[in-house]
Tab-separated table of C-alpha atoms and ligand atoms in Angstrom:
chain	number	residue	atom	x	y	z
A	1	UNK	CA	69.809	141.549	125.054
A	2	UNK	CA	70.686	137.909	124.917
A	3	UNK	CA	72.675	136.610	121.985
A	4	UNK	CA	72.621	133.150	120.426
A	5	UNK	CA	75.358	131.376	118.495
A	6	UNK	CA	74.196	128.426	116.426
A	7	UNK	CA	76.819	125.783	115.737
A	8	UNK	CA	76.409	122.725	113.554
A	9	UNK	CA	79.002	120.188	114.731
A	10	UNK	CA	79.801	117.537	112.120
A	11	UNK	CA	81.605	114.288	112.870
A	12	UNK	CA	81.939	110.762	111.534
A	13	UNK	CA	81.413	109.282	115.018
A	14	UNK	CA	80.233	110.395	118.452
A	15	UNK	CA	79.838	108.477	121.671
A	16	UNK	CA	77.290	107.093	122.731
A	17	UNK	CA	75.842	106.664	119.224
A	18	UNK	CA	78.947	105.238	117.616
A	19	UNK	CA	82.538	105.196	118.850
A	20	UNK	CA	85.572	103.823	117.088
A	21	UNK	CA	88.310	105.955	118.678
A	22	UNK	CA	89.246	109.265	120.254
A	23	UNK	CA	87.185	111.324	117.781
A	24	UNK	CA	84.087	109.562	119.113
A	25	UNK	CA	84.965	110.645	122.652
A	26	UNK	CA	85.510	114.244	121.565
A	27	UNK	CA	82.423	114.581	119.366
A	28	UNK	CA	80.342	112.954	122.098
A	29	UNK	CA	81.463	115.314	124.835
A	30	UNK	CA	82.607	118.671	123.396
A	31	UNK	CA	79.237	119.753	121.905
A	32	UNK	CA	77.523	119.168	125.250
A	33	UNK	CA	80.330	120.910	127.151
A	34	UNK	CA	79.855	123.905	124.844
A	35	UNK	CA	76.104	124.007	125.433
A	36	UNK	CA	76.780	123.930	129.154
A	37	UNK	CA	78.592	127.268	128.825
A	38	UNK	CA	75.337	129.007	127.880
A	39	UNK	CA	74.398	131.905	130.126
A	40	UNK	CA	71.450	134.299	130.288
A	41	UNK	CA	73.330	136.636	127.981
A	42	UNK	CA	74.769	134.140	125.554
A	43	UNK	CA	73.107	130.983	124.374
A	44	UNK	CA	75.218	128.372	122.621
A	45	UNK	CA	72.925	126.256	120.497
A	46	UNK	CA	75.292	123.507	119.394
A	47	UNK	CA	73.764	120.648	117.427
A	48	UNK	CA	75.457	117.460	116.345
A	49	UNK	CA	75.060	115.780	112.962
A	50	UNK	CA	76.291	112.250	112.266
A	51	UNK	CA	76.020	109.740	109.445
A	52	UNK	CA	73.439	107.092	110.267
A	53	UNK	CA	75.940	104.234	109.954
A	54	UNK	CA	74.297	100.815	110.242
A	55	UNK	CA	76.078	100.374	113.620
A	56	UNK	CA	74.670	103.590	115.127
A	57	UNK	CA	72.689	103.011	118.307
A	58	UNK	CA	69.952	105.614	118.706
A	59	UNK	CA	66.575	105.709	120.396
A	60	UNK	CA	63.464	107.862	120.087
A	61	UNK	CA	64.182	108.841	116.529
A	62	UNK	CA	61.906	111.342	114.891
A	63	UNK	CA	61.840	111.328	111.111
A	64	UNK	CA	62.564	114.665	109.469
A	65	UNK	CA	61.446	113.278	106.140
A	66	UNK	CA	63.265	112.802	102.908
A	67	UNK	CA	64.908	115.361	100.665
A	68	UNK	CA	67.358	115.014	97.860
A	69	UNK	CA	70.580	116.509	96.638
A	70	UNK	CA	71.598	116.623	92.973
A	71	UNK	CA	74.084	114.106	91.617
A	72	UNK	CA	74.888	114.140	87.928
A	73	UNK	CA	71.677	114.246	85.949
A	74	UNK	CA	69.617	112.772	88.768
A	75	UNK	CA	69.294	113.086	92.539
A	76	UNK	CA	70.228	111.133	95.662
A	77	UNK	CA	67.751	110.776	98.479
A	78	UNK	CA	68.696	111.947	101.963
A	79	UNK	CA	66.767	110.568	104.898
A	80	UNK	CA	67.114	112.661	108.025
A	81	UNK	CA	66.260	111.859	111.626
A	82	UNK	CA	66.408	113.740	114.881
A	83	UNK	CA	66.985	112.595	118.427
A	84	UNK	CA	68.349	114.306	121.534
A	85	UNK	CA	71.261	113.762	123.891
A	86	UNK	CA	70.925	115.573	127.224
A	87	UNK	CA	68.628	118.042	125.517
A	88	UNK	CA	70.957	118.587	122.535
A	89	UNK	CA	69.410	118.013	119.106
A	90	UNK	CA	71.297	115.278	117.256
A	91	UNK	CA	70.674	114.716	113.553
A	92	UNK	CA	71.343	111.485	111.727
A	93	UNK	CA	71.680	111.435	107.974
A	94	UNK	CA	71.051	108.337	105.923
A	95	UNK	CA	71.141	107.549	102.251
A	96	UNK	CA	72.474	104.939	99.836
A	97	UNK	CA	76.104	106.135	100.014
A	98	UNK	CA	76.052	105.807	103.819
A	99	UNK	CA	74.559	102.336	103.785
A	100	UNK	CA	76.858	101.186	100.974
A	101	UNK	CA	79.710	99.511	102.847
A	102	UNK	CA	78.417	99.077	106.383
A	103	UNK	CA	81.503	100.108	108.335
A	104	UNK	CA	82.276	103.496	109.871
A	105	UNK	CA	85.753	103.529	108.322
A	106	UNK	CA	87.091	101.231	105.629
A	107	UNK	CA	90.710	100.122	105.626
A	108	UNK	CA	90.794	101.526	102.085
A	109	UNK	CA	89.662	105.149	102.471
A	110	UNK	CA	88.667	105.398	98.812
A	111	UNK	CA	85.714	103.162	99.694
A	112	UNK	CA	84.539	105.909	102.061
A	113	UNK	CA	84.965	108.732	99.566
A	114	UNK	CA	81.366	109.025	98.449
A	115	UNK	CA	79.909	108.205	101.862
A	116	UNK	CA	81.532	111.176	103.570
A	117	UNK	CA	81.229	113.549	100.608
A	118	UNK	CA	77.519	112.796	100.438
A	119	UNK	CA	77.212	113.182	104.210
A	120	UNK	CA	79.077	116.489	104.256
A	121	UNK	CA	76.990	117.981	101.464
A	122	UNK	CA	73.688	116.629	102.814
A	123	UNK	CA	74.512	118.058	106.255
A	124	UNK	CA	74.741	121.506	104.655
A	125	UNK	CA	71.138	121.169	103.483
A	126	UNK	CA	69.842	119.901	106.787
A	127	UNK	CA	69.436	123.257	108.608
A	128	UNK	CA	66.928	124.371	105.948
A	129	UNK	CA	64.823	121.327	106.808
A	130	UNK	CA	64.608	122.242	110.463
A	131	UNK	CA	64.286	126.010	110.111
A	132	UNK	CA	67.476	126.710	111.919
A	133	UNK	CA	70.490	128.589	110.600
A	134	UNK	CA	73.999	127.882	111.809
A	135	UNK	CA	76.442	130.720	112.420
A	136	UNK	CA	79.326	128.260	112.545
A	137	UNK	CA	79.977	124.970	110.792
A	138	UNK	CA	82.404	122.975	112.895
A	139	UNK	CA	83.922	120.060	110.966
A	140	UNK	CA	86.246	117.367	112.270
A	141	UNK	CA	88.925	115.567	110.246
A	142	UNK	CA	88.727	114.681	106.567
A	143	UNK	CA	85.343	112.963	106.745
A	144	UNK	CA	83.450	116.187	107.297
A	145	UNK	CA	85.996	118.852	106.294
A	146	UNK	CA	84.731	118.974	102.730
A	147	UNK	CA	81.473	120.453	104.046
A	148	UNK	CA	83.379	123.722	104.558
A	149	UNK	CA	84.451	123.657	100.946
A	150	UNK	CA	80.900	122.895	99.804
A	151	UNK	CA	79.663	125.762	101.944
A	152	UNK	CA	82.182	128.154	100.475
A	153	UNK	CA	81.256	127.305	96.886
A	154	UNK	CA	77.627	127.995	97.779
A	155	UNK	CA	78.632	131.342	99.170
A	156	UNK	CA	80.279	132.157	95.850
A	157	UNK	CA	76.990	131.409	94.174
A	158	UNK	CA	75.493	133.852	96.674
A	159	UNK	CA	73.031	131.203	97.743
A	160	UNK	CA	74.380	131.036	101.263
A	161	UNK	CA	75.055	133.823	103.697
A	162	UNK	CA	78.367	133.899	105.505
A	163	UNK	CA	78.635	130.931	107.813
A	164	UNK	CA	81.989	130.669	109.585
A	165	UNK	CA	83.883	127.418	109.068
A	166	UNK	CA	86.010	125.772	111.746
A	167	UNK	CA	87.895	122.549	111.208
A	168	UNK	CA	89.466	120.616	114.041
A	169	UNK	CA	92.510	118.551	113.112
A	170	UNK	CA	92.545	115.333	115.083
A	171	UNK	CA	94.983	113.552	112.794
A	172	UNK	CA	96.633	115.404	109.911
A	173	UNK	CA	98.099	112.438	107.972
A	174	UNK	CA	94.593	111.136	107.235
A	175	UNK	CA	93.594	113.568	104.500
A	176	UNK	CA	91.081	111.361	102.746
A	177	UNK	CA	90.990	110.026	99.190
A	178	UNK	CA	90.786	111.977	95.928
A	179	UNK	CA	87.185	113.198	95.795
A	180	UNK	CA	87.395	115.403	92.695
A	181	UNK	CA	85.191	113.143	90.559
A	182	UNK	CA	82.645	112.733	93.347
A	183	UNK	CA	82.522	116.450	94.124
A	184	UNK	CA	81.981	117.206	90.468
A	185	UNK	CA	79.190	114.649	90.220
A	186	UNK	CA	77.507	116.447	93.142
A	187	UNK	CA	77.891	119.745	91.303
A	188	UNK	CA	80.724	121.130	93.415
A	189	UNK	CA	83.506	122.555	91.252
A	190	UNK	CA	87.165	122.430	92.202
A	191	UNK	CA	88.686	125.864	92.603
A	192	UNK	CA	92.189	127.211	92.042
A	193	UNK	CA	93.732	126.925	95.464
A	194	UNK	CA	97.116	127.634	96.952
A	195	UNK	CA	97.258	124.060	98.190
A	196	UNK	CA	100.101	121.887	96.919
A	197	UNK	CA	99.084	120.248	93.637
A	198	UNK	CA	98.717	116.732	95.113
A	199	UNK	CA	96.342	117.997	97.821
A	200	UNK	CA	93.912	119.962	95.664
A	201	UNK	CA	91.331	117.219	95.377
A	202	UNK	CA	91.530	115.805	98.903
A	203	UNK	CA	88.781	116.531	101.430
A	204	UNK	CA	90.877	117.587	104.436
A	205	UNK	CA	93.114	120.038	102.524
A	206	UNK	CA	90.040	121.467	100.752
A	207	UNK	CA	88.341	121.933	104.113
A	208	UNK	CA	91.423	123.585	105.607
A	209	UNK	CA	91.613	125.868	102.597
A	210	UNK	CA	87.951	126.862	102.914
A	211	UNK	CA	88.024	127.306	106.690
A	212	UNK	CA	88.066	130.503	108.717
A	213	UNK	CA	89.829	128.806	111.599
A	214	UNK	CA	91.908	125.654	112.007
A	215	UNK	CA	92.210	124.068	115.430
A	216	UNK	CA	94.766	121.403	116.272
A	217	UNK	CA	93.826	119.276	119.267
A	218	UNK	CA	96.744	120.465	121.388
A	219	UNK	CA	98.990	123.533	121.406
A	220	UNK	CA	101.990	121.264	120.868
A	221	UNK	CA	100.450	119.694	117.767
A	222	UNK	CA	99.532	123.141	116.423
A	223	UNK	CA	103.256	123.979	116.444
A	224	UNK	CA	104.317	120.594	115.112
A	225	UNK	CA	102.074	120.658	112.007
A	226	UNK	CA	104.005	123.738	110.864
A	227	UNK	CA	107.189	121.662	110.579
A	228	UNK	CA	108.299	119.308	107.798
A	229	UNK	CA	108.552	116.458	110.322
A	230	UNK	CA	104.849	116.500	111.270
A	231	UNK	CA	103.271	118.711	108.581
A	232	UNK	CA	102.708	115.889	106.069
A	233	UNK	CA	103.514	118.158	103.132
A	234	UNK	CA	100.979	120.796	104.201
A	235	UNK	CA	103.399	122.611	106.523
A	236	UNK	CA	104.111	125.405	104.021
A	237	UNK	CA	100.402	125.882	103.355
A	238	UNK	CA	99.697	125.894	107.106
A	239	UNK	CA	102.477	128.430	107.614
A	240	UNK	CA	100.580	130.759	105.272
A	241	UNK	CA	97.435	130.168	107.339
A	242	UNK	CA	99.290	130.439	110.634
A	243	UNK	CA	97.176	133.375	111.815
A	244	UNK	CA	94.058	131.193	111.731
A	245	UNK	CA	95.707	128.145	113.334
A	246	UNK	CA	95.471	127.512	117.062
A	247	UNK	CA	95.766	124.595	119.450
A	248	UNK	CA	93.016	123.670	121.904
A	249	UNK	CA	93.609	120.671	124.093
A	250	UNK	CA	90.937	117.982	124.063
A	251	UNK	CA	89.233	117.261	127.349
A	252	UNK	CA	87.867	113.977	128.636
A	253	UNK	CA	84.415	113.229	129.980
A	254	UNK	CA	85.306	113.414	133.659
A	255	UNK	CA	81.846	112.222	134.729
A	256	UNK	CA	82.208	109.035	132.773
A	257	UNK	CA	85.905	108.565	133.549
A	258	UNK	CA	85.680	108.890	137.292
A	259	UNK	CA	87.304	106.280	139.552
A	260	UNK	CA	85.024	107.396	142.386
A	261	UNK	CA	81.958	105.969	140.665
A	262	UNK	CA	83.029	103.972	137.657
A	263	UNK	CA	80.780	100.899	137.578
A	264	UNK	CA	83.236	98.911	135.480
A	265	UNK	CA	85.914	98.697	138.174
A	266	UNK	CA	85.989	96.476	141.244
A	267	UNK	CA	86.559	99.122	143.904
A	268	UNK	CA	85.867	102.843	143.679
A	269	UNK	CA	88.406	105.310	145.046
A	270	UNK	CA	89.514	108.885	144.791
A	271	UNK	CA	92.556	110.966	145.579
A	272	UNK	CA	91.846	110.654	149.326
A	273	UNK	CA	91.382	106.899	149.299
A	274	UNK	CA	94.185	105.971	146.934
A	275	UNK	CA	95.129	102.967	149.088
A	276	UNK	CA	91.929	101.264	147.885
A	277	UNK	CA	93.316	101.260	144.362
A	278	UNK	CA	95.467	98.251	145.355
A	279	UNK	CA	92.366	96.065	145.280
A	280	UNK	CA	91.825	96.927	141.643
A	281	UNK	CA	95.400	95.926	140.893
A	282	UNK	CA	94.862	92.611	142.622
A	283	UNK	CA	91.631	91.955	140.716
A	284	UNK	CA	93.348	92.834	137.447
A	285	UNK	CA	96.287	90.550	138.171
A	286	UNK	CA	93.869	87.716	138.912
A	287	UNK	CA	91.818	88.392	135.816
A	288	UNK	CA	94.922	88.361	133.615
A	289	UNK	CA	96.239	85.185	135.234
A	290	UNK	CA	99.270	86.906	136.768
A	291	UNK	CA	100.707	86.210	140.215
A	292	UNK	CA	98.934	88.632	142.490
A	293	UNK	CA	101.619	90.724	144.101
A	294	UNK	CA	101.239	94.423	144.925
A	295	UNK	CA	104.919	95.247	144.508
A	296	UNK	CA	105.460	93.883	140.974
A	297	UNK	CA	105.154	96.810	138.543
A	298	UNK	CA	102.134	96.239	136.313
A	299	UNK	CA	102.649	98.001	132.981
A	300	UNK	CA	99.915	98.565	130.401
A	301	UNK	CA	99.332	99.451	126.773
A	302	UNK	CA	95.761	100.486	125.877
A	303	UNK	CA	95.884	101.541	122.275
A	304	UNK	CA	95.016	101.074	118.671
A	305	UNK	CA	97.613	98.700	117.279
A	306	UNK	CA	99.153	101.217	114.917
A	307	UNK	CA	102.697	102.378	114.204
A	308	UNK	CA	101.545	105.922	115.034
A	309	UNK	CA	101.156	104.793	118.620
A	310	UNK	CA	104.687	103.326	118.775
A	311	UNK	CA	103.327	100.060	120.137
A	312	UNK	CA	106.211	98.299	118.370
A	313	UNK	CA	108.580	100.372	120.517
A	314	UNK	CA	106.658	99.292	123.616
A	315	UNK	CA	106.942	95.649	122.562
A	316	UNK	CA	110.694	95.975	121.944
A	317	UNK	CA	111.091	97.683	125.318
A	318	UNK	CA	109.230	94.909	127.148
A	319	UNK	CA	111.305	92.286	125.344
A	320	UNK	CA	114.574	93.925	126.285
A	321	UNK	CA	113.423	94.081	129.911
A	322	UNK	CA	112.763	90.354	130.023
A	323	UNK	CA	115.066	89.812	132.999
A	324	UNK	CA	113.398	92.524	135.063
A	325	UNK	CA	110.530	91.885	137.438
A	326	UNK	CA	107.347	93.231	135.855
A	327	UNK	CA	103.961	92.271	134.451
A	328	UNK	CA	102.451	93.822	131.329
A	329	UNK	CA	99.038	93.823	129.697
A	330	UNK	CA	98.478	94.872	126.086
A	331	UNK	CA	94.895	95.807	125.172
A	332	UNK	CA	94.283	96.788	121.584
A	333	UNK	CA	93.231	95.919	118.062
A	334	UNK	CA	94.347	97.054	114.662
A	335	UNK	CA	97.291	96.248	112.425
A	336	UNK	CA	97.443	92.428	112.141
A	337	UNK	CA	101.258	92.460	112.198
A	338	UNK	CA	101.311	94.342	115.501
A	339	UNK	CA	98.615	92.085	116.925
A	340	UNK	CA	100.752	89.113	115.937
A	341	UNK	CA	103.790	90.687	117.616
A	342	UNK	CA	101.767	91.138	120.815
A	343	UNK	CA	100.652	87.515	120.672
A	344	UNK	CA	104.266	86.393	120.171
A	345	UNK	CA	105.318	88.324	123.272
A	346	UNK	CA	102.646	86.599	125.314
A	347	UNK	CA	103.808	83.220	124.003
A	348	UNK	CA	107.445	83.984	124.842
A	349	UNK	CA	106.738	85.369	128.329
A	350	UNK	CA	103.419	83.883	129.449
A	351	UNK	CA	103.921	84.641	133.148
A	352	UNK	CA	104.588	88.313	132.588
A	353	UNK	CA	102.917	89.469	129.364
A	354	UNK	CA	99.237	89.174	128.451
A	355	UNK	CA	97.826	90.284	125.090
A	356	UNK	CA	94.098	91.081	124.917
A	357	UNK	CA	93.507	91.798	121.259
A	358	UNK	CA	90.031	93.261	121.191
A	359	UNK	CA	88.126	96.472	121.877
A	360	UNK	CA	86.904	96.235	125.458
A	361	UNK	CA	85.913	99.446	127.244
A	362	UNK	CA	85.322	97.651	130.548
A	363	UNK	CA	88.757	96.048	130.588
A	364	UNK	CA	90.306	99.374	129.544
A	365	UNK	CA	88.790	100.993	132.641
A	366	UNK	CA	89.969	98.113	134.858
A	367	UNK	CA	93.456	98.594	133.464
A	368	UNK	CA	93.440	102.348	134.127
A	369	UNK	CA	92.250	101.596	137.667
A	370	UNK	CA	94.652	98.754	138.382
A	371	UNK	CA	97.872	99.091	136.392
A	372	UNK	CA	100.810	101.095	137.725
A	373	UNK	CA	101.988	102.643	134.454
A	374	UNK	CA	100.557	103.288	131.007
A	375	UNK	CA	103.059	103.184	128.149
A	376	UNK	CA	102.434	105.630	125.294
A	377	UNK	CA	105.537	105.916	123.122
A	378	UNK	CA	103.696	107.558	120.193
A	379	UNK	CA	105.613	108.593	117.066
A	380	UNK	CA	103.231	111.543	116.831
A	381	UNK	CA	100.243	112.331	119.041
A	382	UNK	CA	97.814	115.125	118.136
A	383	UNK	CA	96.400	115.056	121.668
A	384	UNK	CA	95.898	111.593	123.133
A	385	UNK	CA	93.160	110.808	125.612
A	386	UNK	CA	94.493	107.599	127.140
A	387	UNK	CA	97.249	109.371	129.080
A	388	UNK	CA	94.703	111.794	130.569
A	389	UNK	CA	92.298	109.001	131.490
A	390	UNK	CA	95.235	107.103	133.032
A	391	UNK	CA	96.247	110.098	135.191
A	392	UNK	CA	92.657	110.542	136.312
A	393	UNK	CA	92.774	106.952	137.579
A	394	UNK	CA	96.203	107.197	139.228
A	395	UNK	CA	97.891	105.110	136.529
A	396	UNK	CA	101.174	106.880	135.827
A	397	UNK	CA	101.823	107.591	132.128
A	398	UNK	CA	105.186	106.985	130.493
A	399	UNK	CA	105.071	108.995	127.272
A	400	UNK	CA	107.163	110.319	124.426
A	401	UNK	CA	107.597	114.113	124.314
A	402	UNK	CA	105.368	114.757	121.287
A	403	UNK	CA	102.211	116.799	120.655
A	404	UNK	CA	99.523	116.498	123.288
A	405	UNK	CA	101.535	114.017	125.357
A	406	UNK	CA	104.192	116.639	125.982
A	407	UNK	CA	101.480	119.207	126.772
A	408	UNK	CA	99.689	117.037	129.338
A	409	UNK	CA	102.327	114.967	131.142
A	410	UNK	CA	104.933	116.682	133.341
A	411	UNK	CA	108.092	114.634	133.781
A	412	UNK	CA	108.622	113.581	137.388
A	413	UNK	CA	105.475	115.409	138.437
A	414	UNK	CA	102.597	113.504	136.830
A	415	UNK	CA	104.471	110.918	134.778
A	416	UNK	CA	107.677	110.075	132.927
A	417	UNK	CA	108.596	111.643	129.625
A	418	UNK	CA	111.293	110.642	127.118
A	419	UNK	CA	112.458	112.236	123.875
A	420	UNK	CA	113.944	109.806	121.413
A	421	UNK	CA	111.907	107.564	119.133
A	422	UNK	CA	113.801	104.506	120.339
A	423	UNK	CA	112.724	101.613	122.534
A	424	UNK	CA	115.766	102.025	124.814
A	425	UNK	CA	114.661	105.564	125.652
A	426	UNK	CA	111.319	104.113	126.673
A	427	UNK	CA	113.121	101.462	128.726
A	428	UNK	CA	115.044	104.175	130.603
A	429	UNK	CA	111.812	106.046	131.332
A	430	UNK	CA	110.063	102.866	132.546
A	431	UNK	CA	113.068	102.062	134.758
A	432	UNK	CA	113.021	105.580	136.201
A	433	UNK	CA	109.350	105.034	137.058
A	434	UNK	CA	109.921	101.589	138.539
A	435	UNK	CA	112.727	102.976	140.690
A	436	UNK	CA	110.460	105.621	142.226
A	437	UNK	CA	107.673	103.105	142.659
A	438	UNK	CA	109.845	100.644	144.561
A	439	UNK	CA	112.277	102.967	146.400
A	440	UNK	CA	110.124	105.975	147.255
A	441	UNK	CA	106.529	105.062	147.814
A	442	UNK	CA	105.632	108.493	149.090
A	443	UNK	CA	106.951	110.200	145.975
A	444	UNK	CA	105.142	107.640	143.808
A	445	UNK	CA	101.832	108.375	145.472
A	446	UNK	CA	102.493	112.066	145.118
A	447	UNK	CA	102.875	111.573	141.354
A	448	UNK	CA	99.641	109.575	141.285
A	449	UNK	CA	97.759	112.158	143.337
A	450	UNK	CA	99.060	115.091	141.323
A	451	UNK	CA	97.868	113.429	138.107
A	452	UNK	CA	94.496	112.585	139.644
A	453	UNK	CA	94.051	116.197	140.718
A	454	UNK	CA	94.743	117.736	137.300
A	455	UNK	CA	91.693	119.164	135.578
A	456	UNK	CA	91.247	117.300	132.300
A	457	UNK	CA	87.582	118.219	131.940
A	458	UNK	CA	86.272	120.044	128.899
A	459	UNK	CA	85.551	123.205	130.862
A	460	UNK	CA	88.619	125.257	129.918
A	461	UNK	CA	88.922	123.922	126.394
A	462	UNK	CA	85.225	124.419	125.648
A	463	UNK	CA	85.644	128.032	126.739
A	464	UNK	CA	88.524	128.393	124.251
A	465	UNK	CA	86.293	127.069	121.461
A	466	UNK	CA	83.590	129.496	122.538
A	467	UNK	CA	86.062	132.397	122.398
A	468	UNK	CA	87.035	131.259	118.920
A	469	UNK	CA	83.388	131.131	117.759
A	470	UNK	CA	82.840	134.603	119.187
A	471	UNK	CA	85.832	135.970	117.301
A	472	UNK	CA	84.417	134.524	114.065
A	473	UNK	CA	80.780	135.611	114.307
A	474	UNK	CA	81.140	139.060	115.836
B	1	LIG	P1	93.375	107.525	119.261
B	1	LIG	O1	92.155	108.384	119.080
B	1	LIG	O2	94.565	107.964	118.455
B	1	LIG	O3	93.108	106.077	119.082
B	1	LIG	P2	93.333	108.455	122.006
B	1	LIG	O4	94.299	108.259	123.118
B	1	LIG	O5	92.997	109.862	121.640
B	1	LIG	O6	93.888	107.655	120.768
B	1	LIG	O7	91.948	107.737	122.352
B	1	LIG	C1	91.875	106.364	122.473
B	1	LIG	C2	90.606	106.012	123.223
B	1	LIG	O8	90.216	104.686	122.853
B	1	LIG	C3	90.781	106.007	124.718
B	1	LIG	O9	89.513	106.274	125.309
B	1	LIG	C4	91.219	104.547	124.987
B	1	LIG	O10	90.942	104.134	126.296
B	1	LIG	C5	90.330	103.828	123.993
B	1	LIG	N1	90.852	102.530	123.516
B	1	LIG	C6	91.885	102.304	122.668
B	1	LIG	N2	92.008	100.985	122.423
B	1	LIG	C7	91.065	100.363	123.148
B	1	LIG	C8	90.670	98.984	123.316
B	1	LIG	N3	91.279	98.002	122.669
B	1	LIG	N4	89.629	98.718	124.127
B	1	LIG	C9	88.997	99.729	124.774
B	1	LIG	N5	89.298	101.024	124.657
B	1	LIG	C10	90.326	101.353	123.851
């Protein structure tokens, strides 16, 4: 007899509806990769639910009507819509708290407190509206984690049957604001938990506490969050939950990120026509206003401008290499101070450093297809997608040995890896790369080809999520 597992996948963002960062990539591709694992014997009915942020782009919306959830002595209206993505039902939830501040994320997370609490609790009601019952609630990061807590409190009231709760940790330090007052106003009581005192009213810790399984987005990060260095004060709590904690590496959408038919790049190529990649480098050099020269190492940073990403270390490294022959492009937005530092570098070294301070998916792809090396000196990195995309395009990553970077880049084989959180360690790694690139072309191409041939698709990781679901619903 065939079996079905119903999964409601909750996220703050998902490509192609709305994408701000890596979470958007994951929530856009993992649910579909999971559905693709369905067989005659086992059907995986994964459905995605997102807040209907004002910036969401969605077509063919069907209204599911309006319902309400209690808040204080009155009620808040929830407007629900349905659309599909490759046959997958996608639900969008709207309401005053979601419209309130317009953006997907506010710089001050407390401004998002009600938006995501409302979304998480409304999403729990949604299945009733569509006559469909999830076996698993799969939340992502603090924005949706509190849904697991809301679900658990319902179970205590014996209103809900057992629905397994999974939370994927994409970024532990972002635990969300204090939501105790908001939860109470929505009728959700705070329980006695074994969380540290300071964490007892924060959405991510509450979700972790209420979950049946916790997934970190790489095996390396799953180990790191158990340590004081990366555990953000929850390491002791996570140690207690260690049995339920695992690491599953994120995949990338290998159909979209495919140099063989990426429409955004000048010349398509694959592992057997790597020589054609040189044309993309030339185009990129021209576009950036650099001297077009195939042998000058072209280094790149494609990243949020955030201290997490160690972009300051990359800037210091480039500065200290000022006498060396290289070109560098910095693509990113974020922290104004880091943007200013990037601009200052461009001003100081206009012939060799170009700062493009915006979000530009097309340019990002041209950089992956044309640059020689991608610098990713992250202070911590739960998984990281950029280094995988870079390898897929034959752009050799130079990364710090943390979290998902250490899990995905093999030193000397697919990239260059360094340990210390210091710009001179990055400089040594870049120099090691430049040396291979200029002295041993064959070895360099071997590194490129090996990276291009690695399987970064969702296939294996989606199977690991499926195995996890199966262990929870059996
Ligand atoms: P994070 O989610 O921590 O920002 P990831 O490496 O997991 O980092 O994912 C970053 C994603 O965002 C990658 O797809 C990367 O190419 C993309 N990206 C980052 N900055 C920019 C930018 N300025 N323009 C275009 N794409 C960007």
